[in-house]
PDB file of C-alpha atoms and ligand atoms in Angstrom:
ATOM      1  CA  MET A   1      -8.688 -16.584  -6.734  1.00 85.00           C
ATOM      2  CA  ARG A   2      -6.903 -13.562  -8.124  1.00 98.00           C
ATOM      3  CA  THR A   3      -8.806 -11.429 -10.631  1.00 98.00           C
ATOM      4  CA  PRO A   4      -6.597 -10.968 -13.689  1.00 98.00           C
ATOM      5  CA  VAL A   5      -5.644  -7.413 -14.626  1.00 98.00           C
ATOM      6  CA  ILE A   6      -5.051  -6.369 -18.217  1.00 98.00           C
ATOM      7  CA  ALA A   7      -3.710  -2.836 -18.339  1.00 99.00           C
ATOM      8  CA  GLY A   8      -2.838  -0.757 -21.385  1.00 98.00           C
ATOM      9  CA  ASN A   9       0.010   1.673 -20.970  1.00 98.00           C
ATOM     10  CA  TRP A  10      -0.421   4.221 -23.735  1.00 98.00           C
ATOM     11  CA  LYS A  11       2.893   5.935 -22.895  1.00 98.00           C
ATOM     12  CA  LEU A  12       3.384   9.184 -24.844  1.00 98.00           C
ATOM     13  CA  PHE A  13       0.757   8.413 -27.502  1.00 98.00           C
ATOM     14  CA  LYS A  14      -2.715   9.727 -28.350  1.00 98.00           C
ATOM     15  CA  THR A  15      -4.337  13.153 -28.191  1.00 98.00           C
ATOM     16  CA  ILE A  16      -7.492  13.633 -26.175  1.00 98.00           C
ATOM     17  CA  ALA A  17      -9.584  12.970 -29.281  1.00 98.00           C
ATOM     18  CA  GLU A  18      -7.623   9.801 -30.111  1.00 98.00           C
ATOM     19  CA  ALA A  19      -7.733   8.503 -26.547  1.00 98.00           C
ATOM     20  CA  THR A  20     -11.492   9.020 -26.185  1.00 98.00           C
ATOM     21  CA  ALA A  21     -12.131   7.501 -29.615  1.00 98.00           C
ATOM     22  CA  MET A  22     -10.125   4.469 -28.631  1.00 98.00           C
ATOM     23  CA  VAL A  23     -12.131   4.011 -25.416  1.00 98.00           C
ATOM     24  CA  ASN A  24     -15.367   4.377 -27.348  1.00 98.00           C
ATOM     25  CA  GLU A  25     -14.163   1.687 -29.736  1.00 98.00           C
ATOM     26  CA  LEU A  26     -13.011  -0.562 -26.926  1.00 98.00           C
ATOM     27  CA  LYS A  27     -16.152  -0.377 -24.793  1.00 98.00           C
ATOM     28  CA  PRO A  28     -18.422  -2.605 -26.924  1.00 98.00           C
ATOM     29  CA  LEU A  29     -15.586  -5.086 -27.504  1.00 98.00           C
ATOM     30  CA  VAL A  30     -15.182  -5.717 -23.764  1.00 98.00           C
ATOM     31  CA  ALA A  31     -18.701  -4.978 -22.519  1.00 97.00           C
ATOM     32  CA  GLY A  32     -19.355  -8.670 -22.014  1.00 96.00           C
ATOM     33  CA  THR A  33     -16.004  -9.394 -20.407  1.00 97.00           C
ATOM     34  CA  VAL A  34     -16.318 -10.543 -16.817  1.00 96.00           C
ATOM     35  CA  GLY A  35     -13.680 -11.502 -14.325  1.00 96.00           C
ATOM     36  CA  VAL A  36     -10.965  -9.274 -15.776  1.00 98.00           C
ATOM     37  CA  GLU A  37      -9.905  -5.883 -14.365  1.00 98.00           C
ATOM     38  CA  ILE A  38      -9.465  -3.729 -17.485  1.00 98.00           C
ATOM     39  CA  VAL A  39      -7.321  -0.599 -17.166  1.00 99.00           C
ATOM     40  CA  VAL A  40      -6.089   2.028 -19.594  1.00 98.00           C
ATOM     41  CA  ALA A  41      -3.369   4.599 -18.861  1.00 99.00           C
ATOM     42  CA  PRO A  42      -3.489   7.630 -21.175  1.00 98.00           C
ATOM     43  CA  VAL A  43      -1.329  10.748 -20.900  1.00 98.00           C
ATOM     44  CA  PHE A  44      -2.207  13.190 -18.088  1.00 98.00           C
ATOM     45  CA  THR A  45      -3.902  15.696 -20.370  1.00 98.00           C
ATOM     46  CA  ALA A  46      -6.421  13.102 -21.580  1.00 98.00           C
ATOM     47  CA  LEU A  47      -7.323  11.625 -18.195  1.00 98.00           C
ATOM     48  CA  SER A  48     -10.486  13.478 -17.270  1.00 98.00           C
ATOM     49  CA  ARG A  49     -11.965  13.307 -20.792  1.00 98.00           C
ATOM     50  CA  VAL A  50     -11.204   9.585 -21.027  1.00 98.00           C
ATOM     51  CA  ALA A  51     -12.862   9.191 -17.611  1.00 98.00           C
ATOM     52  CA  GLU A  52     -16.027  10.761 -19.032  1.00 98.00           C
ATOM     53  CA  ALA A  53     -15.872   8.513 -22.108  1.00 98.00           C
ATOM     54  CA  MET A  54     -15.553   5.341 -20.002  1.00 98.00           C
ATOM     55  CA  ALA A  55     -18.177   6.252 -17.395  1.00 97.00           C
ATOM     56  CA  GLY A  56     -20.537   3.362 -16.700  1.00 97.00           C
ATOM     57  CA  SER A  57     -18.267   0.845 -18.469  1.00 98.00           C
ATOM     58  CA  ASN A  58     -16.052  -1.898 -17.039  1.00 98.00           C
ATOM     59  CA  ILE A  59     -12.855  -0.037 -18.009  1.00 98.00           C
ATOM     60  CA  ARG A  60     -10.799   1.645 -15.304  1.00 98.00           C
ATOM     61  CA  LEU A  61      -8.432   4.611 -15.568  1.00 98.00           C
ATOM     62  CA  ALA A  62      -4.767   4.812 -14.621  1.00 99.00           C
ATOM     63  CA  ALA A  63      -2.181   7.583 -14.729  1.00 99.00           C
ATOM     64  CA  GLN A  64       1.374   6.791 -15.758  1.00 98.00           C
ATOM     65  CA  ASP A  65       3.086   8.475 -12.786  1.00 98.00           C
ATOM     66  CA  CYS A  66       2.411  10.716  -9.813  1.00 98.00           C
ATOM     67  CA  TYR A  67       4.224  12.802  -7.202  1.00 98.00           C
ATOM     68  CA  TRP A  68       4.272  12.056  -3.482  1.00 98.00           C
ATOM     69  CA  GLU A  69       3.269  15.460  -2.096  1.00 98.00           C
ATOM     70  CA  GLU A  70      -0.398  16.499  -1.904  1.00 97.00           C
ATOM     71  CA  GLU A  71       0.215  20.077  -2.962  1.00 98.00           C
ATOM     72  CA  GLY A  72       2.774  22.851  -2.794  1.00 98.00           C
ATOM     73  CA  ALA A  73       5.480  24.577  -4.797  1.00 98.00           C
ATOM     74  CA  PHE A  74       6.326  21.603  -7.035  1.00 98.00           C
ATOM     75  CA  THR A  75       6.074  22.914 -10.570  1.00 98.00           C
ATOM     76  CA  GLY A  76       5.107  20.304 -13.121  1.00 98.00           C
ATOM     77  CA  GLU A  77       4.087  17.581 -10.664  1.00 98.00           C
ATOM     78  CA  VAL A  78       0.695  15.882 -10.231  1.00 98.00           C
ATOM     79  CA  ALA A  79      -0.546  14.687  -6.830  1.00 98.00           C
ATOM     80  CA  PRO A  80      -2.341  11.384  -6.310  1.00 98.00           C
ATOM     81  CA  LYS A  81      -5.510  13.099  -5.093  1.00 98.00           C
ATOM     82  CA  LEU A  82      -5.613  15.065  -8.353  1.00 98.00           C
ATOM     83  CA  LEU A  83      -5.519  11.764 -10.226  1.00 98.00           C
ATOM     84  CA  VAL A  84      -8.509  10.604  -8.166  1.00 98.00           C
ATOM     85  CA  ASP A  85     -10.116  13.941  -8.987  1.00 98.00           C
ATOM     86  CA  ALA A  86      -9.565  13.251 -12.714  1.00 98.00           C
ATOM     87  CA  GLY A  87     -11.247   9.852 -12.405  1.00 98.00           C
ATOM     88  CA  CYS A  88      -8.293   7.493 -11.876  1.00 98.00           C
ATOM     89  CA  SER A  89      -8.496   4.359  -9.787  1.00 98.00           C
ATOM     90  CA  HIS A  90      -4.968   3.193 -10.628  1.00 99.00           C
ATOM     91  CA  VAL A  91      -1.530   4.649 -11.223  1.00 99.00           C
ATOM     92  CA  ILE A  92       1.573   3.110 -12.784  1.00 99.00           C
ATOM     93  CA  ILE A  93       4.679   3.757 -10.711  1.00 98.00           C
ATOM     94  CA  GLY A  94       8.335   3.129 -11.459  1.00 98.00           C
ATOM     95  CA  HIS A  95       7.997   2.109 -15.102  1.00 98.00           C
ATOM     96  CA  SER A  96      11.433   1.223 -16.477  1.00 97.00           C
ATOM     97  CA  GLU A  97      11.236   4.160 -18.876  1.00 97.00           C
ATOM     98  CA  ARG A  98      10.930   6.480 -15.887  1.00 98.00           C
ATOM     99  CA  ARG A  99      13.772   4.676 -14.132  1.00 96.00           C
ATOM    100  CA  GLN A 100      15.924   4.850 -17.307  1.00 95.00           C
ATOM    101  CA  TYR A 101      15.206   8.377 -18.570  1.00 97.00           C
ATOM    102  CA  PHE A 102      13.828  10.341 -15.633  1.00 97.00           C
ATOM    103  CA  GLY A 103      15.933   9.390 -12.663  1.00 97.00           C
ATOM    104  CA  GLU A 104      13.292   7.292 -10.898  1.00 98.00           C
ATOM    105  CA  THR A 105      14.821   5.273  -8.040  1.00 98.00           C
ATOM    106  CA  ASP A 106      13.438   2.639  -5.688  1.00 98.00           C
ATOM    107  CA  GLU A 107      13.239   5.380  -3.057  1.00 98.00           C
ATOM    108  CA  THR A 108      11.095   7.703  -5.192  1.00 98.00           C
ATOM    109  CA  VAL A 109       8.990   4.753  -6.348  1.00 98.00           C
ATOM    110  CA  ASN A 110       8.417   3.903  -2.692  1.00 98.00           C
ATOM    111  CA  LYS A 111       7.370   7.481  -1.806  1.00 98.00           C
ATOM    112  CA  LYS A 112       5.055   7.679  -4.813  1.00 98.00           C
ATOM    113  CA  ALA A 113       3.498   4.292  -4.132  1.00 98.00           C
ATOM    114  CA  LYS A 114       2.818   5.171  -0.483  1.00 98.00           C
ATOM    115  CA  ALA A 115       1.237   8.489  -1.437  1.00 98.00           C
ATOM    116  CA  ALA A 116      -0.860   6.884  -4.191  1.00 98.00           C
ATOM    117  CA  ILE A 117      -2.156   4.182  -1.846  1.00 98.00           C
ATOM    118  CA  ALA A 118      -2.908   6.759   0.870  1.00 98.00           C
ATOM    119  CA  ALA A 119      -5.016   8.611  -1.684  1.00 98.00           C
ATOM    120  CA  GLY A 120      -6.981   5.416  -2.391  1.00 98.00           C
ATOM    121  CA  LEU A 121      -5.360   4.471  -5.723  1.00 98.00           C
ATOM    122  CA  SER A 122      -4.200   1.027  -6.748  1.00 98.00           C
ATOM    123  CA  ALA A 123      -0.451   1.355  -7.357  1.00 98.00           C
ATOM    124  CA  ILE A 124       0.955  -0.691 -10.249  1.00 98.00           C
ATOM    125  CA  VAL A 125       4.565  -0.941  -9.181  1.00 98.00           C
ATOM    126  CA  CYS A 126       7.010  -1.912 -11.939  1.00 98.00           C
ATOM    127  CA  VAL A 127      10.239  -3.868 -11.617  1.00 98.00           C
ATOM    128  CA  GLY A 128      12.468  -5.487 -14.232  1.00 98.00           C
ATOM    129  CA  GLU A 129      16.051  -6.256 -15.158  1.00 97.00           C
ATOM    130  CA  THR A 130      18.045  -5.060 -18.153  1.00 95.00           C
ATOM    131  CA  LEU A 131      19.586  -7.422 -20.690  1.00 93.00           C
ATOM    132  CA  ASP A 132      23.025  -6.888 -19.170  1.00 94.00           C
ATOM    133  CA  GLU A 133      21.741  -7.770 -15.724  1.00 96.00           C
ATOM    134  CA  ARG A 134      20.023 -10.914 -17.015  1.00 95.00           C
ATOM    135  CA  GLU A 135      23.060 -12.051 -18.971  1.00 93.00           C
ATOM    136  CA  SER A 136      25.328 -11.579 -15.980  1.00 96.00           C
ATOM    137  CA  GLY A 137      23.054 -13.682 -13.804  1.00 97.00           C
ATOM    138  CA  LYS A 138      21.758 -10.801 -11.698  1.00 98.00           C
ATOM    139  CA  THR A 139      18.069 -11.005 -12.478  1.00 97.00           C
ATOM    140  CA  PHE A 140      16.867 -12.235  -9.069  1.00 98.00           C
ATOM    141  CA  ALA A 141      19.152  -9.871  -7.153  1.00 98.00           C
ATOM    142  CA  VAL A 142      17.940  -6.894  -9.188  1.00 98.00           C
ATOM    143  CA  ILE A 143      14.286  -7.800  -8.809  1.00 98.00           C
ATOM    144  CA  GLU A 144      14.729  -8.402  -5.075  1.00 98.00           C
ATOM    145  CA  ALA A 145      16.423  -5.031  -4.516  1.00 98.00           C
ATOM    146  CA  GLN A 146      13.837  -3.160  -6.633  1.00 98.00           C
ATOM    147  CA  LEU A 147      10.881  -4.825  -4.964  1.00 98.00           C
ATOM    148  CA  LYS A 148      12.191  -4.437  -1.423  1.00 98.00           C
ATOM    149  CA  GLY A 149      13.005  -0.789  -2.048  1.00 98.00           C
ATOM    150  CA  SER A 150       9.708  -0.059  -3.744  1.00 98.00           C
ATOM    151  CA  VAL A 151       7.523  -1.527  -0.989  1.00 98.00           C
ATOM    152  CA  ALA A 152       9.699  -0.519   1.953  1.00 98.00           C
ATOM    153  CA  ASP A 153       7.656   0.303   5.067  1.00 96.00           C
ATOM    154  CA  PHE A 154       4.448  -1.036   3.526  1.00 98.00           C
ATOM    155  CA  SER A 155       1.941  -2.728   5.794  1.00 98.00           C
ATOM    156  CA  ALA A 156       0.115  -5.811   4.485  1.00 97.00           C
ATOM    157  CA  ASN A 157      -2.971  -3.591   4.073  1.00 98.00           C
ATOM    158  CA  MET A 158      -1.048  -1.185   1.895  1.00 98.00           C
ATOM    159  CA  LEU A 159       0.308  -4.041  -0.167  1.00 98.00           C
ATOM    160  CA  ALA A 160      -3.231  -5.221  -0.762  1.00 98.00           C
ATOM    161  CA  GLN A 161      -3.711  -2.000  -2.766  1.00 98.00           C
ATOM    162  CA  ALA A 162      -0.660  -2.694  -4.901  1.00 98.00           C
ATOM    163  CA  ILE A 163      -0.211  -4.635  -8.079  1.00 98.00           C
ATOM    164  CA  ILE A 164       3.308  -5.659  -9.172  1.00 98.00           C
ATOM    165  CA  ALA A 165       4.314  -5.539 -12.823  1.00 98.00           C
ATOM    166  CA  TYR A 166       7.343  -7.527 -13.900  1.00 98.00           C
ATOM    167  CA  GLU A 167       8.661  -5.920 -17.076  1.00 97.00           C
ATOM    168  CA  PRO A 168      12.046  -7.156 -18.262  1.00 97.00           C
ATOM    169  CA  VAL A 169      13.558  -4.106 -19.908  1.00 95.00           C
ATOM    170  CA  TRP A 170      14.929  -6.183 -22.806  1.00 93.00           C
ATOM    171  CA  ALA A 171      11.391  -7.304 -23.709  1.00 93.00           C
ATOM    172  CA  ILE A 172       9.806  -3.814 -23.820  1.00 91.00           C
ATOM    173  CA  GLY A 173       8.997  -2.582 -27.308  1.00 87.00           C
ATOM    174  CA  THR A 174      11.454  -5.062 -28.797  1.00 87.00           C
ATOM    175  CA  GLY A 175       9.051  -7.759 -29.926  1.00 82.00           C
ATOM    176  CA  LYS A 176      11.170 -10.090 -27.790  1.00 84.00           C
ATOM    177  CA  THR A 177       8.724 -11.493 -25.221  1.00 84.00           C
ATOM    178  CA  ALA A 178      10.095 -13.367 -22.255  1.00 89.00           C
ATOM    179  CA  SER A 179       9.237 -17.026 -22.705  1.00 94.00           C
ATOM    180  CA  GLU A 180       6.423 -18.326 -20.536  1.00 96.00           C
ATOM    181  CA  ALA A 181       9.006 -20.171 -18.472  1.00 96.00           C
ATOM    182  CA  GLN A 182      11.280 -17.148 -18.091  1.00 96.00           C
ATOM    183  CA  ALA A 183       8.353 -14.994 -16.978  1.00 97.00           C
ATOM    184  CA  GLN A 184       6.912 -17.627 -14.664  1.00 98.00           C
ATOM    185  CA  GLU A 185      10.301 -18.145 -12.984  1.00 98.00           C
ATOM    186  CA  VAL A 186      10.559 -14.464 -12.045  1.00 98.00           C
ATOM    187  CA  HIS A 187       6.882 -14.209 -11.068  1.00 98.00           C
ATOM    188  CA  ALA A 188       7.246 -17.174  -8.736  1.00 98.00           C
ATOM    189  CA  PHE A 189      10.339 -15.552  -7.290  1.00 98.00           C
ATOM    190  CA  ILE A 190       8.432 -12.290  -6.703  1.00 98.00           C
ATOM    191  CA  ARG A 191       5.581 -14.144  -5.018  1.00 98.00           C
ATOM    192  CA  SER A 192       7.984 -16.016  -2.735  1.00 98.00           C
ATOM    193  CA  LEU A 193       9.636 -12.735  -1.834  1.00 98.00           C
ATOM    194  CA  VAL A 194       6.246 -11.219  -0.995  1.00 98.00           C
ATOM    195  CA  ALA A 195       5.556 -14.262   1.199  1.00 98.00           C
ATOM    196  CA  LYS A 196       8.812 -13.692   3.045  1.00 98.00           C
ATOM    197  CA  LEU A 197       8.170  -9.986   3.524  1.00 98.00           C
ATOM    198  CA  PHE A 198       4.392  -9.944   4.158  1.00 98.00           C
ATOM    199  CA  GLY A 199       3.257 -13.514   4.764  1.00 98.00           C
ATOM    200  CA  GLN A 200       1.552 -16.204   2.765  1.00 98.00           C
ATOM    201  CA  ALA A 201      -1.887 -14.599   2.585  1.00 98.00           C
ATOM    202  CA  SER A 202      -0.474 -11.434   1.000  1.00 98.00           C
ATOM    203  CA  ALA A 203       1.569 -13.489  -1.450  1.00 98.00           C
ATOM    204  CA  GLU A 204      -1.453 -15.479  -2.544  1.00 98.00           C
ATOM    205  CA  ALA A 205      -3.566 -12.346  -2.988  1.00 98.00           C
ATOM    206  CA  ILE A 206      -1.195 -10.040  -4.843  1.00 98.00           C
ATOM    207  CA  ARG A 207      -1.536  -9.746  -8.598  1.00 98.00           C
ATOM    208  CA  ILE A 208       1.738  -9.934 -10.550  1.00 98.00           C
ATOM    209  CA  LEU A 209       1.450  -8.719 -14.161  1.00 98.00           C
ATOM    210  CA  TYR A 210       3.877  -9.457 -16.965  1.00 97.00           C
ATOM    211  CA  GLY A 211       4.857  -6.697 -19.404  1.00 97.00           C
ATOM    212  CA  GLY A 212       7.066  -6.717 -22.472  1.00 96.00           C
ATOM    213  CA  SER A 213       5.820  -7.322 -26.012  1.00 95.00           C
ATOM    214  CA  VAL A 214       2.516  -8.874 -24.928  1.00 96.00           C
ATOM    215  CA  LYS A 215       0.422  -9.523 -28.035  1.00 96.00           C
ATOM    216  CA  PRO A 216      -2.847 -11.299 -28.839  1.00 97.00           C
ATOM    217  CA  ASP A 217      -0.909 -14.396 -29.882  1.00 96.00           C
ATOM    218  CA  ASN A 218       1.169 -14.812 -26.724  1.00 96.00           C
ATOM    219  CA  ILE A 219      -1.222 -13.721 -23.950  1.00 97.00           C
ATOM    220  CA  LYS A 220      -2.914 -17.066 -23.564  1.00 97.00           C
ATOM    221  CA  GLY A 221       0.383 -18.949 -22.989  1.00 97.00           C
ATOM    222  CA  LEU A 222       1.561 -16.308 -20.512  1.00 97.00           C
ATOM    223  CA  MET A 223      -1.747 -16.392 -18.647  1.00 98.00           C
ATOM    224  CA  SER A 224      -1.588 -20.179 -18.394  1.00 97.00           C
ATOM    225  CA  GLN A 225       1.347 -19.831 -16.002  1.00 98.00           C
ATOM    226  CA  PRO A 226       0.339 -20.163 -12.346  1.00 98.00           C
ATOM    227  CA  ASP A 227       1.965 -16.933 -11.099  1.00 98.00           C
ATOM    228  CA  ILE A 228       1.100 -14.659 -14.033  1.00 98.00           C
ATOM    229  CA  ASP A 229      -2.005 -12.715 -13.118  1.00 98.00           C
ATOM    230  CA  GLY A 230      -2.302 -10.342 -16.035  1.00 98.00           C
ATOM    231  CA  ALA A 231      -0.418  -8.074 -18.354  1.00 98.00           C
ATOM    232  CA  LEU A 232       0.835  -4.513 -18.703  1.00 98.00           C
ATOM    233  CA  VAL A 233       0.644  -3.926 -22.431  1.00 98.00           C
ATOM    234  CA  GLY A 234       2.311  -1.174 -24.392  1.00 97.00           C
ATOM    235  CA  GLY A 235       2.226  -1.247 -28.220  1.00 97.00           C
ATOM    236  CA  ALA A 236      -0.573  -3.775 -28.570  1.00 98.00           C
ATOM    237  CA  SER A 237      -2.848  -1.708 -26.284  1.00 98.00           C
ATOM    238  CA  LEU A 238      -2.911   1.233 -28.718  1.00 98.00           C
ATOM    239  CA  LYS A 239      -5.450  -0.380 -31.086  1.00 98.00           C
ATOM    240  CA  ALA A 240      -8.885  -1.455 -29.876  1.00 98.00           C
ATOM    241  CA  ASP A 241      -8.977  -4.760 -31.716  1.00 98.00           C
ATOM    242  CA  SER A 242      -5.588  -6.041 -30.519  1.00 98.00           C
ATOM    243  CA  PHE A 243      -6.121  -4.779 -26.988  1.00 98.00           C
ATOM    244  CA  ALA A 244      -9.600  -6.339 -26.854  1.00 98.00           C
ATOM    245  CA  ALA A 245      -8.133  -9.634 -28.099  1.00 98.00           C
ATOM    246  CA  ILE A 246      -5.645  -9.553 -25.211  1.00 98.00           C
ATOM    247  CA  ILE A 247      -8.367  -8.629 -22.660  1.00 98.00           C
ATOM    248  CA  ASN A 248     -10.591 -11.418 -23.965  1.00 98.00           C
ATOM    249  CA  PHE A 249      -7.794 -14.020 -23.813  1.00 97.00           C
ATOM    250  CA  GLN A 250     -10.090 -16.480 -22.053  1.00 93.00           C
ATOM    251  CA  SER A 251     -12.475 -16.686 -24.966  1.00 89.00           C
ATOM    252  CA  ASN A 252      -9.939 -16.657 -27.808  1.00 70.00           C
TER     253      ASN A 252
HETATM  254  P1  13P B 301       5.374  -3.168 -25.097  1.00 78.47           P
HETATM  255  O1  13P B 301       4.125  -4.010 -24.869  1.00 78.47           O
HETATM  256  O2  13P B 301       5.241  -2.194 -26.195  1.00 78.47           O
HETATM  257  O3  13P B 301       6.590  -4.023 -25.181  1.00 78.47           O
HETATM  258  O4  13P B 301       5.549  -2.273 -23.766  1.00 78.47           O
HETATM  259  C1  13P B 301       5.500  -2.875 -22.530  1.00 78.47           C
HETATM  260  C2  13P B 301       5.428  -1.827 -21.512  1.00 78.47           C
HETATM  261  O5  13P B 301       6.361  -1.113 -21.242  1.00 78.47           O
HETATM  262  C3  13P B 301       4.143  -1.671 -20.774  1.00 78.47           C
HETATM  263  O6  13P B 301       4.296  -0.821 -19.681  1.00 78.47           O
END
């Protein structure tokens, strides 16, 4: 059985005070939640303080990006081992916003994911098609190319430290969620691709999250699909009550 993952991507929101307050609010709402991996991803500057706020709780910490070198003359970059140092167990890599606005490619996603995994982090690797690509019938081809490029040269052991997030670009921040069937179709495709590349055991073990306008009222339907193993949540993860409602989808 795959443990579901519910991860909140806070993007470029929240000061240190706001992020720690949010975690303090969230803690009691999810203290009794078992069988769900709960993750929040604040901005870099809030990481270590949020780590202190969540110490001893069942909430885990992710960064939203990393670099692939351990150290050196790379102004502005943050190495995976520094994320571990700040208290992270996870890191989001290749989010569509990074691909769209910051020149992220499958090749850089691959380098970052390998470095993150080598440092002991769980890499949440994002893939997803644009509206144009979907409407021109290219969804599977795009997802296949992104996934193959992102996990190139991975061993099965490395893949075991990865989580895949399927985030259709047209569903992010638009309020337009993929239907359960649309999401399931792509998730099943991703799992079959993992089976082809890494074997059946890896395919059965890997968690594939859906992201794109996940809300308390659509999480249950999404999670009822056989290949949807969790969610990467943007907007609805910014408030403790709505994020807790998503995390506690089993009891709602
Ligand atoms: P929204 O939930 O705001 O659509 O964002 C999804 C996302 O990009 C999570 O990484």
